[in-house]
JSON list of C-alpha atoms in Angstrom, two decimals:
[
{"chain": "H", "resi": 1, "resn": "MET", "atom": "CA", "xyz": [104.55, 122.22, 130.75]},
{"chain": "H", "resi": 2, "resn": "ARG", "atom": "CA", "xyz": [100.93, 121.20, 128.71]},
{"chain": "H", "resi": 3, "resn": "ASP", "atom": "CA", "xyz": [101.83, 123.30, 126.12]},
{"chain": "H", "resi": 4, "resn": "LEU", "atom": "CA", "xyz": [105.53, 121.90, 125.31]},
{"chain": "H", "resi": 5, "resn": "VAL", "atom": "CA", "xyz": [103.98, 118.62, 124.95]},
{"chain": "H", "resi": 6, "resn": "GLY", "atom": "CA", "xyz": [101.46, 119.69, 122.78]},
{"chain": "H", "resi": 7, "resn": "ALA", "atom": "CA", "xyz": [104.05, 121.50, 120.75]},
{"chain": "H", "resi": 8, "resn": "GLU", "atom": "CA", "xyz": [106.15, 118.63, 120.22]},
{"chain": "H", "resi": 9, "resn": "TRP", "atom": "CA", "xyz": [102.47, 116.86, 119.55]},
{"chain": "H", "resi": 10, "resn": "ARG", "atom": "CA", "xyz": [102.57, 119.17, 116.55]},
{"chain": "H", "resi": 11, "resn": "LYS", "atom": "CA", "xyz": [106.15, 118.08, 115.38]},
{"chain": "H", "resi": 12, "resn": "ILE", "atom": "CA", "xyz": [105.65, 115.01, 114.91]},
{"chain": "H", "resi": 13, "resn": "TRP", "atom": "CA", "xyz": [102.27, 114.92, 112.77]},
{"chain": "H", "resi": 14, "resn": "THR", "atom": "CA", "xyz": [103.45, 118.08, 111.12]},
{"chain": "H", "resi": 15, "resn": "GLY", "atom": "CA", "xyz": [104.74, 117.36, 107.33]},
{"chain": "H", "resi": 16, "resn": "LYS", "atom": "CA", "xyz": [104.80, 114.15, 105.46]},
{"chain": "H", "resi": 17, "resn": "ALA", "atom": "CA", "xyz": [107.71, 112.32, 107.83]},
{"chain": "H", "resi": 18, "resn": "TRP", "atom": "CA", "xyz": [104.80, 110.27, 109.62]},
{"chain": "H", "resi": 19, "resn": "TRP", "atom": "CA", "xyz": [102.51, 109.54, 107.15]},
{"chain": "H", "resi": 20, "resn": "SER", "atom": "CA", "xyz": [105.51, 108.36, 104.55]},
{"chain": "H", "resi": 21, "resn": "LEU", "atom": "CA", "xyz": [106.56, 106.09, 106.81]},
{"chain": "H", "resi": 22, "resn": "ALA", "atom": "CA", "xyz": [102.92, 105.12, 108.18]},
{"chain": "H", "resi": 23, "resn": "VAL", "atom": "CA", "xyz": [102.46, 103.68, 104.82]},
{"chain": "H", "resi": 24, "resn": "THR", "atom": "CA", "xyz": [105.30, 101.99, 103.74]},
{"chain": "H", "resi": 25, "resn": "ALA", "atom": "CA", "xyz": [105.32, 100.26, 106.70]},
{"chain": "H", "resi": 26, "resn": "PHE", "atom": "CA", "xyz": [101.56, 99.44, 106.31]},
{"chain": "H", "resi": 27, "resn": "LEU", "atom": "CA", "xyz": [102.56, 98.25, 102.86]},
{"chain": "H", "resi": 28, "resn": "LEU", "atom": "CA", "xyz": [105.83, 96.03, 103.86]},
{"chain": "H", "resi": 29, "resn": "CYS", "atom": "CA", "xyz": [103.58, 94.00, 106.16]},
{"chain": "H", "resi": 30, "resn": "VAL", "atom": "CA", "xyz": [100.68, 93.51, 103.80]},
{"chain": "H", "resi": 31, "resn": "LEU", "atom": "CA", "xyz": [103.57, 92.43, 101.55]},
{"chain": "H", "resi": 32, "resn": "ALA", "atom": "CA", "xyz": [105.18, 90.43, 104.61]},
{"chain": "H", "resi": 33, "resn": "ASP", "atom": "CA", "xyz": [101.78, 88.71, 105.61]},
{"chain": "H", "resi": 34, "resn": "ALA", "atom": "CA", "xyz": [100.79, 88.22, 102.29]},
{"chain": "H", "resi": 35, "resn": "GLY", "atom": "CA", "xyz": [104.50, 86.29, 101.59]},
{"chain": "H", "resi": 36, "resn": "TYR", "atom": "CA", "xyz": [104.02, 83.81, 103.91]},
{"chain": "H", "resi": 37, "resn": "LEU", "atom": "CA", "xyz": [100.60, 83.03, 103.19]},
{"chain": "H", "resi": 38, "resn": "GLN", "atom": "CA", "xyz": [101.19, 82.32, 99.46]},
{"chain": "H", "resi": 39, "resn": "GLN", "atom": "CA", "xyz": [104.13, 79.97, 101.09]},
{"chain": "H", "resi": 40, "resn": "GLU", "atom": "CA", "xyz": [102.50, 78.40, 103.52]},
{"chain": "H", "resi": 41, "resn": "LEU", "atom": "CA", "xyz": [99.56, 77.26, 100.88]},
{"chain": "H", "resi": 42, "resn": "ASP", "atom": "CA", "xyz": [101.85, 76.27, 98.15]},
{"chain": "H", "resi": 43, "resn": "LYS", "atom": "CA", "xyz": [102.82, 73.56, 101.08]},
{"chain": "H", "resi": 44, "resn": "GLY", "atom": "CA", "xyz": [99.07, 71.97, 100.86]},
{"chain": "H", "resi": 45, "resn": "ALA", "atom": "CA", "xyz": [99.13, 69.38, 103.42]},
{"chain": "H", "resi": 46, "resn": "ALA", "atom": "CA", "xyz": [101.76, 71.08, 104.91]},
{"chain": "H", "resi": 47, "resn": "ALA", "atom": "CA", "xyz": [100.91, 73.58, 105.29]},
{"chain": "H", "resi": 48, "resn": "GLY", "atom": "CA", "xyz": [100.24, 74.75, 109.06]},
{"chain": "H", "resi": 49, "resn": "THR", "atom": "CA", "xyz": [97.55, 75.28, 110.82]},
{"chain": "H", "resi": 50, "resn": "ASP", "atom": "CA", "xyz": [94.86, 77.35, 110.91]},
{"chain": "H", "resi": 51, "resn": "GLY", "atom": "CA", "xyz": [95.46, 78.51, 114.62]},
{"chain": "H", "resi": 52, "resn": "GLN", "atom": "CA", "xyz": [99.51, 79.10, 113.54]},
{"chain": "H", "resi": 53, "resn": "LEU", "atom": "CA", "xyz": [98.64, 81.05, 110.33]},
{"chain": "H", "resi": 54, "resn": "THR", "atom": "CA", "xyz": [96.45, 83.02, 112.52]},
{"chain": "H", "resi": 55, "resn": "ASN", "atom": "CA", "xyz": [99.18, 83.71, 114.64]},
{"chain": "H", "resi": 56, "resn": "THR", "atom": "CA", "xyz": [101.84, 84.45, 111.70]},
{"chain": "H", "resi": 57, "resn": "LEU", "atom": "CA", "xyz": [99.54, 86.72, 109.88]},
{"chain": "H", "resi": 58, "resn": "VAL", "atom": "CA", "xyz": [99.42, 89.10, 113.68]},
{"chain": "H", "resi": 59, "resn": "GLN", "atom": "CA", "xyz": [103.17, 88.73, 113.87]},
{"chain": "H", "resi": 60, "resn": "GLY", "atom": "CA", "xyz": [104.54, 89.94, 111.19]},
{"chain": "H", "resi": 61, "resn": "TRP", "atom": "CA", "xyz": [102.85, 93.53, 112.02]},
{"chain": "H", "resi": 62, "resn": "PHE", "atom": "CA", "xyz": [105.76, 94.07, 114.51]},
{"chain": "H", "resi": 63, "resn": "MET", "atom": "CA", "xyz": [107.80, 96.01, 111.33]},
{"chain": "H", "resi": 64, "resn": "VAL", "atom": "CA", "xyz": [105.75, 99.10, 112.27]},
{"chain": "H", "resi": 65, "resn": "GLU", "atom": "CA", "xyz": [108.35, 99.59, 115.35]},
{"chain": "H", "resi": 66, "resn": "LEU", "atom": "CA", "xyz": [110.73, 100.69, 112.61]},
{"chain": "H", "resi": 67, "resn": "ALA", "atom": "CA", "xyz": [108.55, 102.98, 111.36]},
{"chain": "H", "resi": 68, "resn": "ALA", "atom": "CA", "xyz": [107.30, 104.03, 115.39]},
{"chain": "H", "resi": 69, "resn": "ALA", "atom": "CA", "xyz": [111.20, 104.69, 116.08]},
{"chain": "H", "resi": 70, "resn": "LEU", "atom": "CA", "xyz": [111.93, 106.49, 113.15]},
{"chain": "H", "resi": 71, "resn": "VAL", "atom": "CA", "xyz": [109.00, 108.56, 113.29]},
{"chain": "H", "resi": 72, "resn": "GLY", "atom": "CA", "xyz": [110.68, 109.58, 117.38]},
{"chain": "H", "resi": 73, "resn": "MET", "atom": "CA", "xyz": [114.18, 109.25, 115.78]},
{"chain": "H", "resi": 74, "resn": "LEU", "atom": "CA", "xyz": [113.06, 112.55, 113.53]},
{"chain": "H", "resi": 75, "resn": "LEU", "atom": "CA", "xyz": [111.36, 114.56, 115.81]},
{"chain": "H", "resi": 76, "resn": "VAL", "atom": "CA", "xyz": [114.87, 115.07, 117.60]},
{"chain": "H", "resi": 77, "resn": "THR", "atom": "CA", "xyz": [117.54, 115.15, 114.36]},
{"chain": "H", "resi": 78, "resn": "ARG", "atom": "CA", "xyz": [115.62, 117.46, 112.72]},
{"chain": "H", "resi": 79, "resn": "GLU", "atom": "CA", "xyz": [115.72, 119.95, 115.23]},
{"chain": "H", "resi": 80, "resn": "PHE", "atom": "CA", "xyz": [119.66, 119.49, 115.73]},
{"chain": "H", "resi": 81, "resn": "GLY", "atom": "CA", "xyz": [120.42, 119.29, 112.34]},
{"chain": "H", "resi": 82, "resn": "SER", "atom": "CA", "xyz": [118.40, 122.59, 111.74]},
{"chain": "H", "resi": 83, "resn": "GLY", "atom": "CA", "xyz": [119.86, 124.66, 114.73]},
{"chain": "H", "resi": 84, "resn": "ALA", "atom": "CA", "xyz": [116.44, 124.90, 115.53]},
{"chain": "H", "resi": 85, "resn": "ILE", "atom": "CA", "xyz": [117.30, 123.05, 119.08]},
{"chain": "H", "resi": 86, "resn": "CYS", "atom": "CA", "xyz": [118.62, 125.91, 120.66]},
{"chain": "H", "resi": 87, "resn": "ARG", "atom": "CA", "xyz": [115.27, 127.64, 120.26]},
{"chain": "H", "resi": 88, "resn": "SER", "atom": "CA", "xyz": [113.84, 125.12, 120.79]},
{"chain": "H", "resi": 89, "resn": "VAL", "atom": "CA", "xyz": [115.42, 124.63, 124.32]},
{"chain": "H", "resi": 90, "resn": "LEU", "atom": "CA", "xyz": [114.90, 128.91, 125.05]},
{"chain": "H", "resi": 91, "resn": "LEU", "atom": "CA", "xyz": [110.87, 128.69, 124.24]},
{"chain": "H", "resi": 92, "resn": "GLY", "atom": "CA", "xyz": [111.10, 125.79, 126.42]},
{"chain": "H", "resi": 93, "resn": "GLY", "atom": "CA", "xyz": [112.29, 126.93, 129.71]},
{"chain": "H", "resi": 94, "resn": "SER", "atom": "CA", "xyz": [115.27, 124.63, 130.03]},
{"chain": "H", "resi": 95, "resn": "ARG", "atom": "CA", "xyz": [116.89, 121.32, 128.19]},
{"chain": "H", "resi": 96, "resn": "ALA", "atom": "CA", "xyz": [115.30, 119.01, 130.92]},
{"chain": "H", "resi": 97, "resn": "ARG", "atom": "CA", "xyz": [111.52, 120.32, 130.21]},
{"chain": "H", "resi": 98, "resn": "LEU", "atom": "CA", "xyz": [111.89, 119.94, 126.35]},
{"chain": "H", "resi": 99, "resn": "LEU", "atom": "CA", "xyz": [113.76, 115.99, 126.43]},
{"chain": "H", "resi": 100, "resn": "THR", "atom": "CA", "xyz": [110.31, 115.12, 129.20]},
{"chain": "H", "resi": 101, "resn": "ALA", "atom": "CA", "xyz": [108.48, 117.26, 126.43]},
{"chain": "H", "resi": 102, "resn": "LYS", "atom": "CA", "xyz": [109.62, 114.78, 123.72]},
{"chain": "H", "resi": 103, "resn": "LEU", "atom": "CA", "xyz": [109.81, 111.76, 125.50]},
{"chain": "H", "resi": 104, "resn": "LEU", "atom": "CA", "xyz": [106.40, 112.45, 126.85]},
{"chain": "H", "resi": 105, "resn": "ALA", "atom": "CA", "xyz": [105.08, 112.89, 122.92]},
{"chain": "H", "resi": 106, "resn": "GLY", "atom": "CA", "xyz": [108.02, 110.56, 120.99]},
{"chain": "H", "resi": 107, "resn": "ALA", "atom": "CA", "xyz": [105.96, 108.08, 124.29]},
{"chain": "H", "resi": 108, "resn": "ALA", "atom": "CA", "xyz": [102.11, 108.87, 122.71]},
{"chain": "H", "resi": 109, "resn": "SER", "atom": "CA", "xyz": [103.06, 109.04, 119.07]},
{"chain": "H", "resi": 110, "resn": "GLY", "atom": "CA", "xyz": [104.27, 104.99, 120.25]},
{"chain": "H", "resi": 111, "resn": "ALA", "atom": "CA", "xyz": [101.19, 104.64, 121.40]},
{"chain": "H", "resi": 112, "resn": "VAL", "atom": "CA", "xyz": [99.07, 106.42, 118.94]},
{"chain": "H", "resi": 113, "resn": "PHE", "atom": "CA", "xyz": [101.37, 103.80, 116.49]},
{"chain": "H", "resi": 114, "resn": "ALA", "atom": "CA", "xyz": [100.80, 100.93, 118.91]},
{"chain": "H", "resi": 115, "resn": "ILE", "atom": "CA", "xyz": [96.46, 101.22, 118.66]},
{"chain": "H", "resi": 116, "resn": "GLY", "atom": "CA", "xyz": [96.72, 101.13, 114.78]},
{"chain": "H", "resi": 117, "resn": "THR", "atom": "CA", "xyz": [99.23, 98.57, 114.62]},
{"chain": "H", "resi": 118, "resn": "GLY", "atom": "CA", "xyz": [96.59, 96.70, 117.13]},
{"chain": "H", "resi": 119, "resn": "VAL", "atom": "CA", "xyz": [93.78, 97.37, 114.64]},
{"chain": "H", "resi": 120, "resn": "VAL", "atom": "CA", "xyz": [94.58, 96.09, 111.71]},
{"chain": "H", "resi": 121, "resn": "ALA", "atom": "CA", "xyz": [96.82, 93.10, 113.05]},
{"chain": "H", "resi": 122, "resn": "ALA", "atom": "CA", "xyz": [93.49, 92.05, 114.98]},
{"chain": "H", "resi": 123, "resn": "VAL", "atom": "CA", "xyz": [91.78, 91.93, 111.52]},
{"chain": "H", "resi": 124, "resn": "SER", "atom": "CA", "xyz": [94.04, 91.14, 109.38]},
{"chain": "H", "resi": 125, "resn": "PRO", "atom": "CA", "xyz": [93.78, 87.42, 109.69]},
{"chain": "H", "resi": 126, "resn": "TRP", "atom": "CA", "xyz": [90.24, 87.55, 108.39]},
{"chain": "H", "resi": 127, "resn": "VAL", "atom": "CA", "xyz": [91.30, 89.28, 105.53]},
{"chain": "H", "resi": 128, "resn": "PHE", "atom": "CA", "xyz": [93.93, 87.40, 104.06]},
{"chain": "H", "resi": 129, "resn": "LEU", "atom": "CA", "xyz": [92.12, 84.46, 104.83]},
{"chain": "H", "resi": 130, "resn": "ALA", "atom": "CA", "xyz": [88.33, 86.07, 103.43]},
{"chain": "H", "resi": 131, "resn": "GLY", "atom": "CA", "xyz": [87.40, 83.40, 100.63]},
{"chain": "H", "resi": 132, "resn": "ARG", "atom": "CA", "xyz": [89.81, 80.41, 101.45]},
{"chain": "H", "resi": 133, "resn": "ASP", "atom": "CA", "xyz": [89.42, 76.74, 103.00]},
{"chain": "H", "resi": 134, "resn": "GLN", "atom": "CA", "xyz": [91.37, 77.54, 106.30]},
{"chain": "H", "resi": 135, "resn": "ARG", "atom": "CA", "xyz": [89.96, 80.36, 108.61]},
{"chain": "H", "resi": 136, "resn": "PRO", "atom": "CA", "xyz": [91.58, 82.56, 111.65]},
{"chain": "H", "resi": 137, "resn": "ASP", "atom": "CA", "xyz": [91.40, 80.08, 114.38]},
{"chain": "H", "resi": 138, "resn": "TRP", "atom": "CA", "xyz": [91.71, 82.67, 117.63]},
{"chain": "H", "resi": 139, "resn": "SER", "atom": "CA", "xyz": [93.59, 81.60, 120.20]},
{"chain": "H", "resi": 140, "resn": "MET", "atom": "CA", "xyz": [95.25, 83.18, 123.33]},
{"chain": "H", "resi": 141, "resn": "THR", "atom": "CA", "xyz": [99.18, 82.94, 122.40]},
{"chain": "H", "resi": 142, "resn": "THR", "atom": "CA", "xyz": [97.62, 84.49, 119.30]},
{"chain": "H", "resi": 143, "resn": "THR", "atom": "CA", "xyz": [96.46, 87.59, 122.12]},
{"chain": "H", "resi": 144, "resn": "TRP", "atom": "CA", "xyz": [99.27, 87.50, 123.39]},
{"chain": "H", "resi": 145, "resn": "THR", "atom": "CA", "xyz": [101.46, 87.49, 120.49]},
{"chain": "H", "resi": 146, "resn": "LEU", "atom": "CA", "xyz": [99.10, 90.91, 119.38]},
{"chain": "H", "resi": 147, "resn": "PHE", "atom": "CA", "xyz": [99.94, 92.67, 122.59]},
{"chain": "H", "resi": 148, "resn": "GLY", "atom": "CA", "xyz": [103.72, 91.71, 121.74]},
{"chain": "H", "resi": 149, "resn": "VAL", "atom": "CA", "xyz": [103.33, 92.84, 118.96]},
{"chain": "H", "resi": 150, "resn": "MET", "atom": "CA", "xyz": [101.58, 96.41, 120.36]},
{"chain": "H", "resi": 151, "resn": "LEU", "atom": "CA", "xyz": [104.34, 96.67, 123.00]},
{"chain": "H", "resi": 152, "resn": "VAL", "atom": "CA", "xyz": [107.29, 96.22, 120.57]},
{"chain": "H", "resi": 153, "resn": "VAL", "atom": "CA", "xyz": [105.91, 99.46, 119.19]},
{"chain": "H", "resi": 154, "resn": "LEU", "atom": "CA", "xyz": [105.41, 101.90, 121.01]},
{"chain": "H", "resi": 155, "resn": "ALA", "atom": "CA", "xyz": [109.16, 101.18, 122.87]},
{"chain": "H", "resi": 156, "resn": "GLY", "atom": "CA", "xyz": [110.58, 101.30, 119.50]},
{"chain": "H", "resi": 157, "resn": "ALA", "atom": "CA", "xyz": [109.38, 105.38, 119.36]},
{"chain": "H", "resi": 158, "resn": "LEU", "atom": "CA", "xyz": [110.64, 106.25, 122.65]},
{"chain": "H", "resi": 159, "resn": "TRP", "atom": "CA", "xyz": [114.12, 104.04, 121.12]},
{"chain": "H", "resi": 160, "resn": "GLY", "atom": "CA", "xyz": [114.13, 106.48, 118.28]},
{"chain": "H", "resi": 161, "resn": "ILE", "atom": "CA", "xyz": [113.76, 109.28, 120.09]},
{"chain": "H", "resi": 162, "resn": "LEU", "atom": "CA", "xyz": [116.74, 108.17, 122.96]},
{"chain": "H", "resi": 163, "resn": "LEU", "atom": "CA", "xyz": [119.28, 106.85, 119.73]},
{"chain": "H", "resi": 164, "resn": "GLY", "atom": "CA", "xyz": [118.53, 110.48, 117.91]},
{"chain": "H", "resi": 165, "resn": "MET", "atom": "CA", "xyz": [119.16, 112.22, 120.89]},
{"chain": "H", "resi": 166, "resn": "VAL", "atom": "CA", "xyz": [122.05, 110.37, 121.67]},
{"chain": "H", "resi": 167, "resn": "ILE", "atom": "CA", "xyz": [123.82, 110.40, 117.98]},
{"chain": "H", "resi": 168, "resn": "ARG", "atom": "CA", "xyz": [122.35, 113.65, 116.90]},
{"chain": "H", "resi": 169, "resn": "GLN", "atom": "CA", "xyz": [123.28, 113.84, 113.11]},
{"chain": "H", "resi": 170, "resn": "GLN", "atom": "CA", "xyz": [119.90, 112.38, 111.35]},
{"chain": "H", "resi": 171, "resn": "VAL", "atom": "CA", "xyz": [121.58, 110.59, 108.76]},
{"chain": "H", "resi": 172, "resn": "VAL", "atom": "CA", "xyz": [123.64, 108.45, 110.82]},
{"chain": "H", "resi": 173, "resn": "ALA", "atom": "CA", "xyz": [121.25, 107.82, 113.68]},
{"chain": "H", "resi": 174, "resn": "VAL", "atom": "CA", "xyz": [119.17, 106.43, 111.02]},
{"chain": "H", "resi": 175, "resn": "VAL", "atom": "CA", "xyz": [121.68, 104.09, 109.58]},
{"chain": "H", "resi": 176, "resn": "VAL", "atom": "CA", "xyz": [122.16, 103.04, 112.98]},
{"chain": "H", "resi": 177, "resn": "LEU", "atom": "CA", "xyz": [119.00, 101.77, 113.95]},
{"chain": "H", "resi": 178, "resn": "LEU", "atom": "CA", "xyz": [118.58, 99.97, 110.03]},
{"chain": "H", "resi": 179, "resn": "LEU", "atom": "CA", "xyz": [121.99, 98.25, 110.45]},
{"chain": "H", "resi": 180, "resn": "SER", "atom": "CA", "xyz": [121.42, 97.43, 114.31]},
{"chain": "H", "resi": 181, "resn": "THR", "atom": "CA", "xyz": [117.74, 95.99, 113.65]},
{"chain": "H", "resi": 182, "resn": "TRP", "atom": "CA", "xyz": [118.41, 94.44, 110.19]},
{"chain": "H", "resi": 183, "resn": "LEU", "atom": "CA", "xyz": [121.88, 92.52, 109.74]},
{"chain": "H", "resi": 184, "resn": "VAL", "atom": "CA", "xyz": [123.57, 93.26, 112.93]},
{"chain": "H", "resi": 185, "resn": "SER", "atom": "CA", "xyz": [121.35, 91.87, 116.09]},
{"chain": "H", "resi": 186, "resn": "GLY", "atom": "CA", "xyz": [120.43, 89.16, 113.26]},
{"chain": "H", "resi": 187, "resn": "GLY", "atom": "CA", "xyz": [124.21, 88.37, 112.43]},
{"chain": "H", "resi": 188, "resn": "LEU", "atom": "CA", "xyz": [125.19, 88.44, 116.37]},
{"chain": "H", "resi": 189, "resn": "LEU", "atom": "CA", "xyz": [122.35, 85.86, 117.50]},
{"chain": "H", "resi": 190, "resn": "ARG", "atom": "CA", "xyz": [123.56, 83.45, 114.86]},
{"chain": "H", "resi": 191, "resn": "LEU", "atom": "CA", "xyz": [127.73, 83.79, 115.23]},
{"chain": "H", "resi": 192, "resn": "ALA", "atom": "CA", "xyz": [127.77, 84.15, 118.63]},
{"chain": "H", "resi": 193, "resn": "PRO", "atom": "CA", "xyz": [123.51, 83.39, 120.66]},
{"chain": "H", "resi": 194, "resn": "ASP", "atom": "CA", "xyz": [125.00, 84.43, 124.52]},
{"chain": "H", "resi": 195, "resn": "VAL", "atom": "CA", "xyz": [125.88, 87.67, 123.13]},
{"chain": "H", "resi": 196, "resn": "GLY", "atom": "CA", "xyz": [122.91, 88.45, 121.02]},
{"chain": "H", "resi": 197, "resn": "LYS", "atom": "CA", "xyz": [120.23, 87.76, 122.68]},
{"chain": "H", "resi": 198, "resn": "PHE", "atom": "CA", "xyz": [120.78, 90.86, 124.95]},
{"chain": "H", "resi": 199, "resn": "THR", "atom": "CA", "xyz": [120.18, 92.71, 121.59]},
{"chain": "H", "resi": 200, "resn": "ILE", "atom": "CA", "xyz": [117.21, 94.81, 121.87]},
{"chain": "H", "resi": 201, "resn": "ASP", "atom": "CA", "xyz": [116.11, 93.82, 118.76]},
{"chain": "H", "resi": 202, "resn": "GLU", "atom": "CA", "xyz": [116.16, 90.34, 119.31]},
{"chain": "H", "resi": 203, "resn": "ALA", "atom": "CA", "xyz": [114.76, 90.83, 123.45]},
{"chain": "H", "resi": 204, "resn": "MET", "atom": "CA", "xyz": [111.80, 92.63, 120.99]},
{"chain": "H", "resi": 205, "resn": "ALA", "atom": "CA", "xyz": [111.83, 89.57, 118.81]},
{"chain": "H", "resi": 206, "resn": "ALA", "atom": "CA", "xyz": [111.21, 87.37, 121.55]},
{"chain": "H", "resi": 207, "resn": "VAL", "atom": "CA", "xyz": [108.33, 89.33, 123.07]},
{"chain": "H", "resi": 208, "resn": "TYR", "atom": "CA", "xyz": [106.38, 88.87, 119.77]},
{"chain": "H", "resi": 209, "resn": "ARG", "atom": "CA", "xyz": [107.21, 85.41, 119.60]},
{"chain": "H", "resi": 210, "resn": "SER", "atom": "CA", "xyz": [109.03, 85.82, 116.28]},
{"chain": "H", "resi": 211, "resn": "GLY", "atom": "CA", "xyz": [110.03, 81.63, 116.73]},
{"chain": "H", "resi": 212, "resn": "ASP", "atom": "CA", "xyz": [113.56, 82.47, 116.60]},
{"chain": "H", "resi": 213, "resn": "ALA", "atom": "CA", "xyz": [115.93, 80.32, 118.40]},
{"chain": "H", "resi": 214, "resn": "GLY", "atom": "CA", "xyz": [117.91, 80.88, 121.15]},
{"chain": "H", "resi": 215, "resn": "VAL", "atom": "CA", "xyz": [116.15, 83.86, 122.22]},
{"chain": "H", "resi": 216, "resn": "LEU", "atom": "CA", "xyz": [115.77, 84.59, 124.97]},
{"chain": "H", "resi": 217, "resn": "SER", "atom": "CA", "xyz": [112.12, 84.23, 127.66]},
{"chain": "H", "resi": 218, "resn": "ILE", "atom": "CA", "xyz": [109.91, 87.22, 127.63]},
{"chain": "H", "resi": 219, "resn": "PRO", "atom": "CA", "xyz": [109.77, 88.45, 130.90]},
{"chain": "H", "resi": 220, "resn": "TRP", "atom": "CA", "xyz": [113.27, 88.01, 130.32]},
{"chain": "H", "resi": 221, "resn": "ALA", "atom": "CA", "xyz": [113.56, 89.50, 127.25]},
{"chain": "H", "resi": 222, "resn": "LEU", "atom": "CA", "xyz": [111.40, 92.89, 128.97]},
{"chain": "H", "resi": 223, "resn": "VAL", "atom": "CA", "xyz": [113.86, 93.60, 131.65]},
{"chain": "H", "resi": 224, "resn": "VAL", "atom": "CA", "xyz": [116.52, 93.52, 128.69]},
{"chain": "H", "resi": 225, "resn": "ILE", "atom": "CA", "xyz": [114.45, 95.79, 126.88]},
{"chain": "H", "resi": 226, "resn": "ALA", "atom": "CA", "xyz": [114.05, 98.13, 129.94]},
{"chain": "H", "resi": 227, "resn": "ALA", "atom": "CA", "xyz": [117.18, 98.32, 130.21]},
{"chain": "H", "resi": 228, "resn": "TRP", "atom": "CA", "xyz": [118.48, 99.50, 127.13]},
{"chain": "H", "resi": 229, "resn": "ILE", "atom": "CA", "xyz": [115.73, 102.15, 127.07]},
{"chain": "H", "resi": 230, "resn": "VAL", "atom": "CA", "xyz": [116.57, 103.19, 130.66]},
{"chain": "H", "resi": 231, "resn": "ALA", "atom": "CA", "xyz": [120.88, 102.70, 129.39]},
{"chain": "H", "resi": 232, "resn": "ALA", "atom": "CA", "xyz": [119.69, 105.20, 126.42]},
{"chain": "H", "resi": 233, "resn": "GLY", "atom": "CA", "xyz": [117.89, 107.67, 128.50]},
{"chain": "H", "resi": 234, "resn": "VAL", "atom": "CA", "xyz": [120.75, 107.86, 130.79]},
{"chain": "H", "resi": 235, "resn": "ALA", "atom": "CA", "xyz": [123.41, 108.50, 128.06]},
{"chain": "H", "resi": 236, "resn": "ALA", "atom": "CA", "xyz": [119.97, 110.68, 126.46]},
{"chain": "H", "resi": 237, "resn": "ARG", "atom": "CA", "xyz": [120.04, 113.05, 129.12]},
{"chain": "H", "resi": 238, "resn": "GLY", "atom": "CA", "xyz": [123.88, 112.88, 130.15]},
{"chain": "H", "resi": 239, "resn": "LEU", "atom": "CA", "xyz": [124.66, 114.17, 126.65]},
{"chain": "H", "resi": 240, "resn": "PHE", "atom": "CA", "xyz": [121.84, 116.97, 126.53]},
{"chain": "H", "resi": 241, "resn": "LEU", "atom": "CA", "xyz": [121.91, 118.42, 129.23]},
{"chain": "H", "resi": 242, "resn": "ARG", "atom": "CA", "xyz": [125.87, 118.46, 129.43]},
{"chain": "H", "resi": 243, "resn": "ARG", "atom": "CA", "xyz": [127.13, 119.16, 125.15]},
{"chain": "H", "resi": 244, "resn": "ASP", "atom": "CA", "xyz": [126.42, 121.97, 124.08]},
{"chain": "H", "resi": 245, "resn": "LEU", "atom": "CA", "xyz": [123.86, 122.63, 121.36]},
{"chain": "H", "resi": 246, "resn": "PRO", "atom": "CA", "xyz": [124.28, 123.33, 118.10]}
]
């Protein structure tokens, strides 16, 4: 099993996909934080406090979750697309062993993304506020926001793998992930808050303290995230063990 997990681990970090997505996510987060900071500075005396600025600059790094999810999704869908999944099952010994190995390797990659995100997010207030009148003001709320961002990145990696296992088609899986993240969840929250707050994306927003109105409390958001991952895991396992492979 150790060799099988190691093989899946190497698949994740082979090629340009992981670092291309990581660099893209990094640039998006930098642009988002820089834009937010400039917007606040333009308000002059009405700008947020140093503590609010610090908290929001840390919070902005939640977008790495999307990169972690896409890396996990590519680990699965590119093997379905190329037909290599059959060879992977034969070399792995069984479908169940391969699924377990992919989940373990994907969770480990999510942990790597989460730790990297945590380090960069923790440093970002000092970088963005350098040379300005405002100063970083780290509080316990900021610490929990940082932990929330890291947890969301880790959960995103698992979510990406499971969605890939269920959908199998790479383009369709990526489109579903992007649409659900950027449009569906937010739209549902605005149109039907009682439904929208139970989507995994809005539950994640509650965990990293997005400040959006109508989201769940953090304990309930954690329960919802776990429920989505367990449900996707059950569906992915059932389909992978029983459905014909390409």
